[in-house]
Amino acid sequence: DTAVSQTPKYLVTQMGNDKSIKCEQNLGHDTMYWYKQDSKKFLKIMFSYNNKELIINETVPNRFSPKSPDKAHLNLHINSLELGDSAVYFCASSSGLSQAFFGQGTRLTVV
Amino acid sequence: AQSVSQHNHHVILSEAASLELGCNYSYGGTVNLFWYVQYPGQHLQLLLKYFSGDPLVKGIKGFEAEFIKSKFSFNLRKPSVQWSDTAEYFCAVKGGTGGGNKLTFGTGTQLKVEL
């Protein structure tokens, strides 16, 4: 069983569209994250949820809206996609100060 | 806020050479330190971690790292690299002043090992 799974793995879409990426973890962790990795491999945290509650919201355009229906799921919805949104988006989960486990990533390409 | 610096952005080594990648974080207090590796086209995997105790920690694939609290450093080492170590390496910190549970990453070091 995959510990942190995110779908889809690849997403190609046109500018202006709205899309969602889903993430699920089966590790029983209480904290989930979304990271954006740009073309230079720089990893930037976008959001963090703890027990369904938003605890970190970095400077991210409000076109990005996370949703956590329960503590095992953290989805990312993006409105009005722009070219600059093209990146790899990683979901991760952890518990307390322990290590984070990462999903396989979603490569988003906006054309 | 906590920040993490990795000084080497690109490193090229020949097989069997020794490796040391630098990592420094900005704020003290109780921290948990990590090194992650990302092989080409793959997700991040944990190499090793430091929570407490012996400041010299050993990880997978022959990697080790040393936590030096006075220097706010957690450098990664491997005595003899292999071609298969070609990857992106990320240092990360949790905790410390202004850190909390947030996992903050350095900018990454791209390692290329040549045959």
PDB file of C-alpha atoms in Angstrom:
ATOM      1  CA  ASP A   1       0.000   0.000   0.000  1.00  0.00           C
ATOM      2  CA  THR A   2       1.332   3.431  -0.939  1.00  0.00           C
ATOM      3  CA  ALA A   3       1.754   5.571   2.167  1.00  0.00           C
ATOM      4  CA  VAL A   4       1.076   8.935   0.509  1.00  0.00           C
ATOM      5  CA  SER A   5      -0.681   8.822  -2.808  1.00  0.00           C
ATOM      6  CA  GLN A   6      -1.581  11.717  -5.030  1.00  0.00           C
ATOM      7  CA  THR A   7      -3.505  11.855  -8.275  1.00  0.00           C
ATOM      8  CA  PRO A   8      -3.100  12.546 -11.059  1.00  0.00           C
ATOM      9  CA  LYS A   9       0.594  11.965 -11.703  1.00  0.00           C
ATOM     10  CA  TYR A  10       0.554  14.155 -14.787  1.00  0.00           C
ATOM     11  CA  LEU A  11      -1.781  16.994 -15.625  1.00  0.00           C
ATOM     12  CA  VAL A  12      -1.671  19.032 -18.823  1.00  0.00           C
ATOM     13  CA  THR A  13      -4.227  21.791 -19.118  1.00  0.00           C
ATOM     14  CA  GLN A  14      -4.872  25.115 -20.778  1.00  0.00           C
ATOM     15  CA  MET A  15      -4.506  28.525 -19.210  1.00  0.00           C
ATOM     16  CA  GLY A  16      -7.628  29.693 -17.465  1.00  0.00           C
ATOM     17  CA  ASN A  17      -8.868  26.234 -16.551  1.00  0.00           C
ATOM     18  CA  ASP A  18      -9.629  25.045 -13.009  1.00  0.00           C
ATOM     19  CA  LYS A  19      -8.066  21.794 -11.809  1.00  0.00           C
ATOM     20  CA  SER A  20      -7.723  19.729  -8.649  1.00  0.00           C
ATOM     21  CA  ILE A  21      -5.029  17.457  -7.293  1.00  0.00           C
ATOM     22  CA  LYS A  22      -5.933  14.892  -4.668  1.00  0.00           C
ATOM     23  CA  CYS A  23      -3.809  13.495  -1.864  1.00  0.00           C
ATOM     24  CA  GLU A  24      -4.425  10.712   0.611  1.00  0.00           C
ATOM     25  CA  GLN A  25      -2.241   9.263   3.336  1.00  0.00           C
ATOM     26  CA  ASN A  26      -2.760   5.985   5.187  1.00  0.00           C
ATOM     27  CA  LEU A  27      -0.102   6.525   7.843  1.00  0.00           C
ATOM     28  CA  GLY A  28      -2.391   7.944  10.500  1.00  0.00           C
ATOM     29  CA  HIS A  29      -0.469  11.229  10.453  1.00  0.00           C
ATOM     30  CA  ASP A  30      -2.081  14.379  11.748  1.00  0.00           C
ATOM     31  CA  THR A  31      -0.301  16.876   9.508  1.00  0.00           C
ATOM     32  CA  MET A  32      -0.369  17.162   5.726  1.00  0.00           C
ATOM     33  CA  TYR A  33       1.427  19.546   3.394  1.00  0.00           C
ATOM     34  CA  TRP A  34       1.506  20.790  -0.149  1.00  0.00           C
ATOM     35  CA  TYR A  35       4.860  21.758  -1.645  1.00  0.00           C
ATOM     36  CA  LYS A  36       5.602  23.277  -5.039  1.00  0.00           C
ATOM     37  CA  GLN A  37       8.846  22.320  -6.786  1.00  0.00           C
ATOM     38  CA  ASP A  38       9.826  24.653  -9.589  1.00  0.00           C
ATOM     39  CA  SER A  39      12.031  24.000 -12.607  1.00  0.00           C
ATOM     40  CA  LYS A  40      15.146  24.763 -10.535  1.00  0.00           C
ATOM     41  CA  LYS A  41      14.108  22.034  -8.055  1.00  0.00           C
ATOM     42  CA  PHE A  42      13.449  24.554  -5.302  1.00  0.00           C
ATOM     43  CA  LEU A  43      10.879  23.199  -2.835  1.00  0.00           C
ATOM     44  CA  LYS A  44       8.512  25.759  -1.389  1.00  0.00           C
ATOM     45  CA  ILE A  45       5.854  24.978   1.170  1.00  0.00           C
ATOM     46  CA  MET A  46       2.412  26.193   0.198  1.00  0.00           C
ATOM     47  CA  PHE A  47       0.051  24.912   2.868  1.00  0.00           C
ATOM     48  CA  SER A  48      -0.011  22.754   5.944  1.00  0.00           C
ATOM     49  CA  TYR A  49      -3.029  21.267   7.668  1.00  0.00           C
ATOM     50  CA  ASN A  50      -3.125  19.719  11.122  1.00  0.00           C
ATOM     51  CA  ASN A  51      -6.202  17.630  11.920  1.00  0.00           C
ATOM     52  CA  LYS A  52      -8.146  19.317   9.110  1.00  0.00           C
ATOM     53  CA  GLU A  53      -7.188  22.785  10.315  1.00  0.00           C
ATOM     54  CA  LEU A  54      -5.065  25.144   8.214  1.00  0.00           C
ATOM     55  CA  ILE A  55      -1.899  26.023  10.132  1.00  0.00           C
ATOM     56  CA  ILE A  56       0.474  27.241   7.433  1.00  0.00           C
ATOM     57  CA  ASN A  57      -0.533  29.356   4.492  1.00  0.00           C
ATOM     58  CA  GLU A  58       2.495  30.784   2.784  1.00  0.00           C
ATOM     59  CA  THR A  59       2.330  33.597   0.282  1.00  0.00           C
ATOM     60  CA  VAL A  60       0.380  31.763  -2.362  1.00  0.00           C
ATOM     61  CA  PRO A  61      -2.123  33.334  -4.806  1.00  0.00           C
ATOM     62  CA  ASN A  62      -5.673  32.866  -3.594  1.00  0.00           C
ATOM     63  CA  ARG A  63      -6.375  30.972  -6.819  1.00  0.00           C
ATOM     64  CA  PHE A  64      -4.935  28.056  -4.838  1.00  0.00           C
ATOM     65  CA  SER A  65      -7.348  26.645  -2.296  1.00  0.00           C
ATOM     66  CA  PRO A  66      -6.616  23.594  -0.177  1.00  0.00           C
ATOM     67  CA  LYS A  67      -9.380  21.455   1.244  1.00  0.00           C
ATOM     68  CA  SER A  68      -9.082  18.821   3.933  1.00  0.00           C
ATOM     69  CA  PRO A  69     -12.272  16.769   4.302  1.00  0.00           C
ATOM     70  CA  ASP A  70     -10.593  14.635   6.960  1.00  0.00           C
ATOM     71  CA  LYS A  71      -7.105  14.264   8.351  1.00  0.00           C
ATOM     72  CA  ALA A  72      -6.192  11.579   5.808  1.00  0.00           C
ATOM     73  CA  HIS A  73      -6.947  13.773   2.790  1.00  0.00           C
ATOM     74  CA  LEU A  74      -5.664  17.117   1.576  1.00  0.00           C
ATOM     75  CA  ASN A  75      -6.754  18.237  -1.864  1.00  0.00           C
ATOM     76  CA  LEU A  76      -5.506  21.235  -3.811  1.00  0.00           C
ATOM     77  CA  HIS A  77      -7.794  23.156  -6.111  1.00  0.00           C
ATOM     78  CA  ILE A  78      -6.380  25.709  -8.520  1.00  0.00           C
ATOM     79  CA  ASN A  79      -8.546  28.267 -10.298  1.00  0.00           C
ATOM     80  CA  SER A  80      -7.723  30.174 -13.467  1.00  0.00           C
ATOM     81  CA  LEU A  81      -4.473  28.377 -14.131  1.00  0.00           C
ATOM     82  CA  GLU A  82      -1.522  30.431 -15.368  1.00  0.00           C
ATOM     83  CA  LEU A  83       1.660  29.450 -17.194  1.00  0.00           C
ATOM     84  CA  GLY A  84       3.682  30.130 -14.045  1.00  0.00           C
ATOM     85  CA  ASP A  85       1.744  27.470 -12.174  1.00  0.00           C
ATOM     86  CA  SER A  86       3.580  24.798 -14.155  1.00  0.00           C
ATOM     87  CA  ALA A  87       5.599  22.818 -11.633  1.00  0.00           C
ATOM     88  CA  VAL A  88       5.668  19.557  -9.731  1.00  0.00           C
ATOM     89  CA  TYR A  89       3.363  19.592  -6.718  1.00  0.00           C
ATOM     90  CA  PHE A  90       4.189  17.269  -3.845  1.00  0.00           C
ATOM     91  CA  CYS A  91       1.902  16.226  -1.064  1.00  0.00           C
ATOM     92  CA  ALA A  92       3.468  15.076   2.209  1.00  0.00           C
ATOM     93  CA  SER A  93       2.390  13.992   5.657  1.00  0.00           C
ATOM     94  CA  SER A  94       4.007  13.769   9.065  1.00  0.00           C
ATOM     95  CA  SER A  95       3.271  13.478  12.748  1.00  0.00           C
ATOM     96  CA  GLY A  96       4.684  15.956  15.241  1.00  0.00           C
ATOM     97  CA  LEU A  97       8.327  16.742  14.567  1.00  0.00           C
ATOM     98  CA  SER A  98       8.992  13.446  12.798  1.00  0.00           C
ATOM     99  CA  GLN A  99      10.043  13.018   9.178  1.00  0.00           C
ATOM    100  CA  ALA A 100       7.669  13.791   6.346  1.00  0.00           C
ATOM    101  CA  PHE A 101       6.642  11.168   3.831  1.00  0.00           C
ATOM    102  CA  PHE A 102       6.148  12.396   0.298  1.00  0.00           C
ATOM    103  CA  GLY A 103       3.833  11.419  -2.487  1.00  0.00           C
ATOM    104  CA  GLN A 104       5.048  10.702  -6.008  1.00  0.00           C
ATOM    105  CA  GLY A 105       4.311  14.231  -7.177  1.00  0.00           C
ATOM    106  CA  THR A 106       1.958  15.700  -9.760  1.00  0.00           C
ATOM    107  CA  ARG A 107       3.604  17.296 -12.769  1.00  0.00           C
ATOM    108  CA  LEU A 108       1.344  20.141 -13.824  1.00  0.00           C
ATOM    109  CA  THR A 109       1.917  21.683 -17.235  1.00  0.00           C
ATOM    110  CA  VAL A 110      -0.120  24.708 -18.205  1.00  0.00           C
ATOM    111  CA  VAL A 111      -0.144  25.471 -21.935  1.00  0.00           C
TER     112      VAL A 111
ATOM    113  CA  ALA B   1      11.372  32.432  10.351  1.00  0.00           C
ATOM    114  CA  GLN B   2      13.567  29.383  10.085  1.00  0.00           C
ATOM    115  CA  SER B   3      15.657  29.192   6.921  1.00  0.00           C
ATOM    116  CA  VAL B   4      18.038  26.572   5.556  1.00  0.00           C
ATOM    117  CA  SER B   5      21.132  27.212   3.442  1.00  0.00           C
ATOM    118  CA  GLN B   6      22.851  24.709   1.217  1.00  0.00           C
ATOM    119  CA  HIS B   7      26.053  26.198  -0.085  1.00  0.00           C
ATOM    120  CA  ASN B   8      26.799  23.877  -2.954  1.00  0.00           C
ATOM    121  CA  HIS B   9      24.225  24.066  -5.730  1.00  0.00           C
ATOM    122  CA  HIS B  10      25.954  21.806  -8.226  1.00  0.00           C
ATOM    123  CA  VAL B  11      28.590  19.222  -7.408  1.00  0.00           C
ATOM    124  CA  ILE B  12      30.327  16.971  -9.914  1.00  0.00           C
ATOM    125  CA  LEU B  13      32.438  14.089  -8.645  1.00  0.00           C
ATOM    126  CA  SER B  14      34.104  11.033 -10.040  1.00  0.00           C
ATOM    127  CA  GLU B  15      33.122   7.631  -8.729  1.00  0.00           C
ATOM    128  CA  ALA B  16      34.905   6.719  -5.476  1.00  0.00           C
ATOM    129  CA  ALA B  17      35.479  10.365  -4.557  1.00  0.00           C
ATOM    130  CA  SER B  18      34.407  11.548  -1.124  1.00  0.00           C
ATOM    131  CA  LEU B  19      31.383  13.781  -0.709  1.00  0.00           C
ATOM    132  CA  GLU B  20      30.495  16.500   1.744  1.00  0.00           C
ATOM    133  CA  LEU B  21      27.459  18.719   1.285  1.00  0.00           C
ATOM    134  CA  GLY B  22      26.989  21.683   3.570  1.00  0.00           C
ATOM    135  CA  CYS B  23      23.766  22.622   5.356  1.00  0.00           C
ATOM    136  CA  ASN B  24      23.162  25.429   7.841  1.00  0.00           C
ATOM    137  CA  TYR B  25      19.943  26.559   9.473  1.00  0.00           C
ATOM    138  CA  SER B  26      19.201  29.929  10.933  1.00  0.00           C
ATOM    139  CA  TYR B  27      17.430  29.542  14.288  1.00  0.00           C
ATOM    140  CA  GLY B  28      18.374  27.431  17.285  1.00  0.00           C
ATOM    141  CA  GLY B  29      16.353  25.693  19.924  1.00  0.00           C
ATOM    142  CA  THR B  30      15.203  22.111  19.601  1.00  0.00           C
ATOM    143  CA  VAL B  31      15.386  21.073  15.979  1.00  0.00           C
ATOM    144  CA  ASN B  32      14.899  17.921  13.986  1.00  0.00           C
ATOM    145  CA  LEU B  33      17.166  17.704  10.969  1.00  0.00           C
ATOM    146  CA  PHE B  34      16.778  15.703   7.796  1.00  0.00           C
ATOM    147  CA  TRP B  35      18.466  14.947   4.528  1.00  0.00           C
ATOM    148  CA  TYR B  36      16.266  13.880   1.658  1.00  0.00           C
ATOM    149  CA  VAL B  37      17.304  12.570  -1.754  1.00  0.00           C
ATOM    150  CA  GLN B  38      15.403  12.942  -5.002  1.00  0.00           C
ATOM    151  CA  TYR B  39      16.515  10.663  -7.836  1.00  0.00           C
ATOM    152  CA  PRO B  40      15.739  11.898 -11.349  1.00  0.00           C
ATOM    153  CA  GLY B  41      12.006  11.891 -11.969  1.00  0.00           C
ATOM    154  CA  GLN B  42      11.166  10.570  -8.531  1.00  0.00           C
ATOM    155  CA  HIS B  43       9.775  11.829  -5.247  1.00  0.00           C
ATOM    156  CA  LEU B  44      11.727  12.733  -2.137  1.00  0.00           C
ATOM    157  CA  GLN B  45      12.997   9.916   0.040  1.00  0.00           C
ATOM    158  CA  LEU B  46      14.521  10.180   3.486  1.00  0.00           C
ATOM    159  CA  LEU B  47      18.281   9.532   3.672  1.00  0.00           C
ATOM    160  CA  LEU B  48      18.767  10.155   7.363  1.00  0.00           C
ATOM    161  CA  LYS B  49      17.508  12.190  10.286  1.00  0.00           C
ATOM    162  CA  TYR B  50      18.658  13.630  13.580  1.00  0.00           C
ATOM    163  CA  PHE B  51      16.339  14.051  16.549  1.00  0.00           C
ATOM    164  CA  SER B  52      18.617  13.806  19.579  1.00  0.00           C
ATOM    165  CA  GLY B  53      21.546  11.830  21.008  1.00  0.00           C
ATOM    166  CA  ASP B  54      24.677  11.012  19.032  1.00  0.00           C
ATOM    167  CA  PRO B  55      25.272  13.949  16.692  1.00  0.00           C
ATOM    168  CA  LEU B  56      26.776  11.636  14.078  1.00  0.00           C
ATOM    169  CA  VAL B  57      23.919   9.851  12.367  1.00  0.00           C
ATOM    170  CA  LYS B  58      24.116   7.113   9.805  1.00  0.00           C
ATOM    171  CA  GLY B  59      21.593   6.737   7.045  1.00  0.00           C
ATOM    172  CA  ILE B  60      20.923   4.515   4.102  1.00  0.00           C
ATOM    173  CA  LYS B  61      23.340   3.790   1.247  1.00  0.00           C
ATOM    174  CA  GLY B  62      26.442   4.663   3.267  1.00  0.00           C
ATOM    175  CA  PHE B  63      25.504   8.279   3.954  1.00  0.00           C
ATOM    176  CA  GLU B  64      26.111   9.955   7.281  1.00  0.00           C
ATOM    177  CA  ALA B  65      25.648  13.439   8.679  1.00  0.00           C
ATOM    178  CA  GLU B  66      27.019  15.329  11.640  1.00  0.00           C
ATOM    179  CA  PHE B  67      24.991  17.782  13.706  1.00  0.00           C
ATOM    180  CA  ILE B  68      27.125  20.586  15.135  1.00  0.00           C
ATOM    181  CA  LYS B  69      24.830  22.656  17.313  1.00  0.00           C
ATOM    182  CA  SER B  70      27.286  25.519  17.835  1.00  0.00           C
ATOM    183  CA  LYS B  71      27.574  25.963  14.077  1.00  0.00           C
ATOM    184  CA  PHE B  72      23.870  25.367  13.280  1.00  0.00           C
ATOM    185  CA  SER B  73      25.102  22.834  10.763  1.00  0.00           C
ATOM    186  CA  PHE B  74      24.139  19.375   9.565  1.00  0.00           C
ATOM    187  CA  ASN B  75      26.556  18.397   6.805  1.00  0.00           C
ATOM    188  CA  LEU B  76      26.056  15.262   4.732  1.00  0.00           C
ATOM    189  CA  ARG B  77      28.984  12.972   3.951  1.00  0.00           C
ATOM    190  CA  LYS B  78      29.777   9.822   2.048  1.00  0.00           C
ATOM    191  CA  PRO B  79      33.323   8.408   1.866  1.00  0.00           C
ATOM    192  CA  SER B  80      33.008   6.971  -1.637  1.00  0.00           C
ATOM    193  CA  VAL B  81      30.238   7.958  -4.054  1.00  0.00           C
ATOM    194  CA  GLN B  82      28.788   5.786  -6.767  1.00  0.00           C
ATOM    195  CA  TRP B  83      27.273   6.667 -10.133  1.00  0.00           C
ATOM    196  CA  SER B  84      23.865   5.727  -8.691  1.00  0.00           C
ATOM    197  CA  ASP B  85      24.173   8.547  -6.141  1.00  0.00           C
ATOM    198  CA  THR B  86      23.486  11.053  -8.912  1.00  0.00           C
ATOM    199  CA  ALA B  87      20.473  12.938  -7.583  1.00  0.00           C
ATOM    200  CA  GLU B  88      19.246  16.127  -5.924  1.00  0.00           C
ATOM    201  CA  TYR B  89      19.923  16.340  -2.183  1.00  0.00           C
ATOM    202  CA  PHE B  90      17.844  18.456   0.177  1.00  0.00           C
ATOM    203  CA  CYS B  91      18.543  19.419   3.741  1.00  0.00           C
ATOM    204  CA  ALA B  92      15.450  20.155   5.849  1.00  0.00           C
ATOM    205  CA  VAL B  93      14.720  21.406   9.351  1.00  0.00           C
ATOM    206  CA  LYS B  94      11.716  21.154  11.637  1.00  0.00           C
ATOM    207  CA  GLY B  95      11.358  23.094  14.854  1.00  0.00           C
ATOM    208  CA  GLY B  96      13.705  25.730  16.212  1.00  0.00           C
ATOM    209  CA  THR B  97      12.738  29.315  16.887  1.00  0.00           C
ATOM    210  CA  GLY B  98      10.001  30.318  14.477  1.00  0.00           C
ATOM    211  CA  GLY B  99       9.890  26.852  12.956  1.00  0.00           C
ATOM    212  CA  GLY B 100       7.228  24.854  14.746  1.00  0.00           C
ATOM    213  CA  ASN B 101       6.104  21.787  12.818  1.00  0.00           C
ATOM    214  CA  LYS B 102       6.892  23.393   9.479  1.00  0.00           C
ATOM    215  CA  LEU B 103       9.407  21.413   7.416  1.00  0.00           C
ATOM    216  CA  THR B 104      11.696  23.970   5.794  1.00  0.00           C
ATOM    217  CA  PHE B 105      13.911  22.881   2.929  1.00  0.00           C
ATOM    218  CA  GLY B 106      17.183  24.194   1.626  1.00  0.00           C
ATOM    219  CA  THR B 107      17.526  25.029  -2.055  1.00  0.00           C
ATOM    220  CA  GLY B 108      18.971  21.634  -2.860  1.00  0.00           C
ATOM    221  CA  THR B 109      22.305  20.399  -4.228  1.00  0.00           C
ATOM    222  CA  GLN B 110      22.456  18.651  -7.547  1.00  0.00           C
ATOM    223  CA  LEU B 111      25.074  15.904  -7.410  1.00  0.00           C
ATOM    224  CA  LYS B 112      26.381  14.341 -10.577  1.00  0.00           C
ATOM    225  CA  VAL B 113      28.705  11.372 -10.268  1.00  0.00           C
ATOM    226  CA  GLU B 114      30.727  10.565 -13.354  1.00  0.00           C
ATOM    227  CA  LEU B 115      32.111   7.156 -14.217  1.00  0.00           C
TER     228      LEU B 115
END
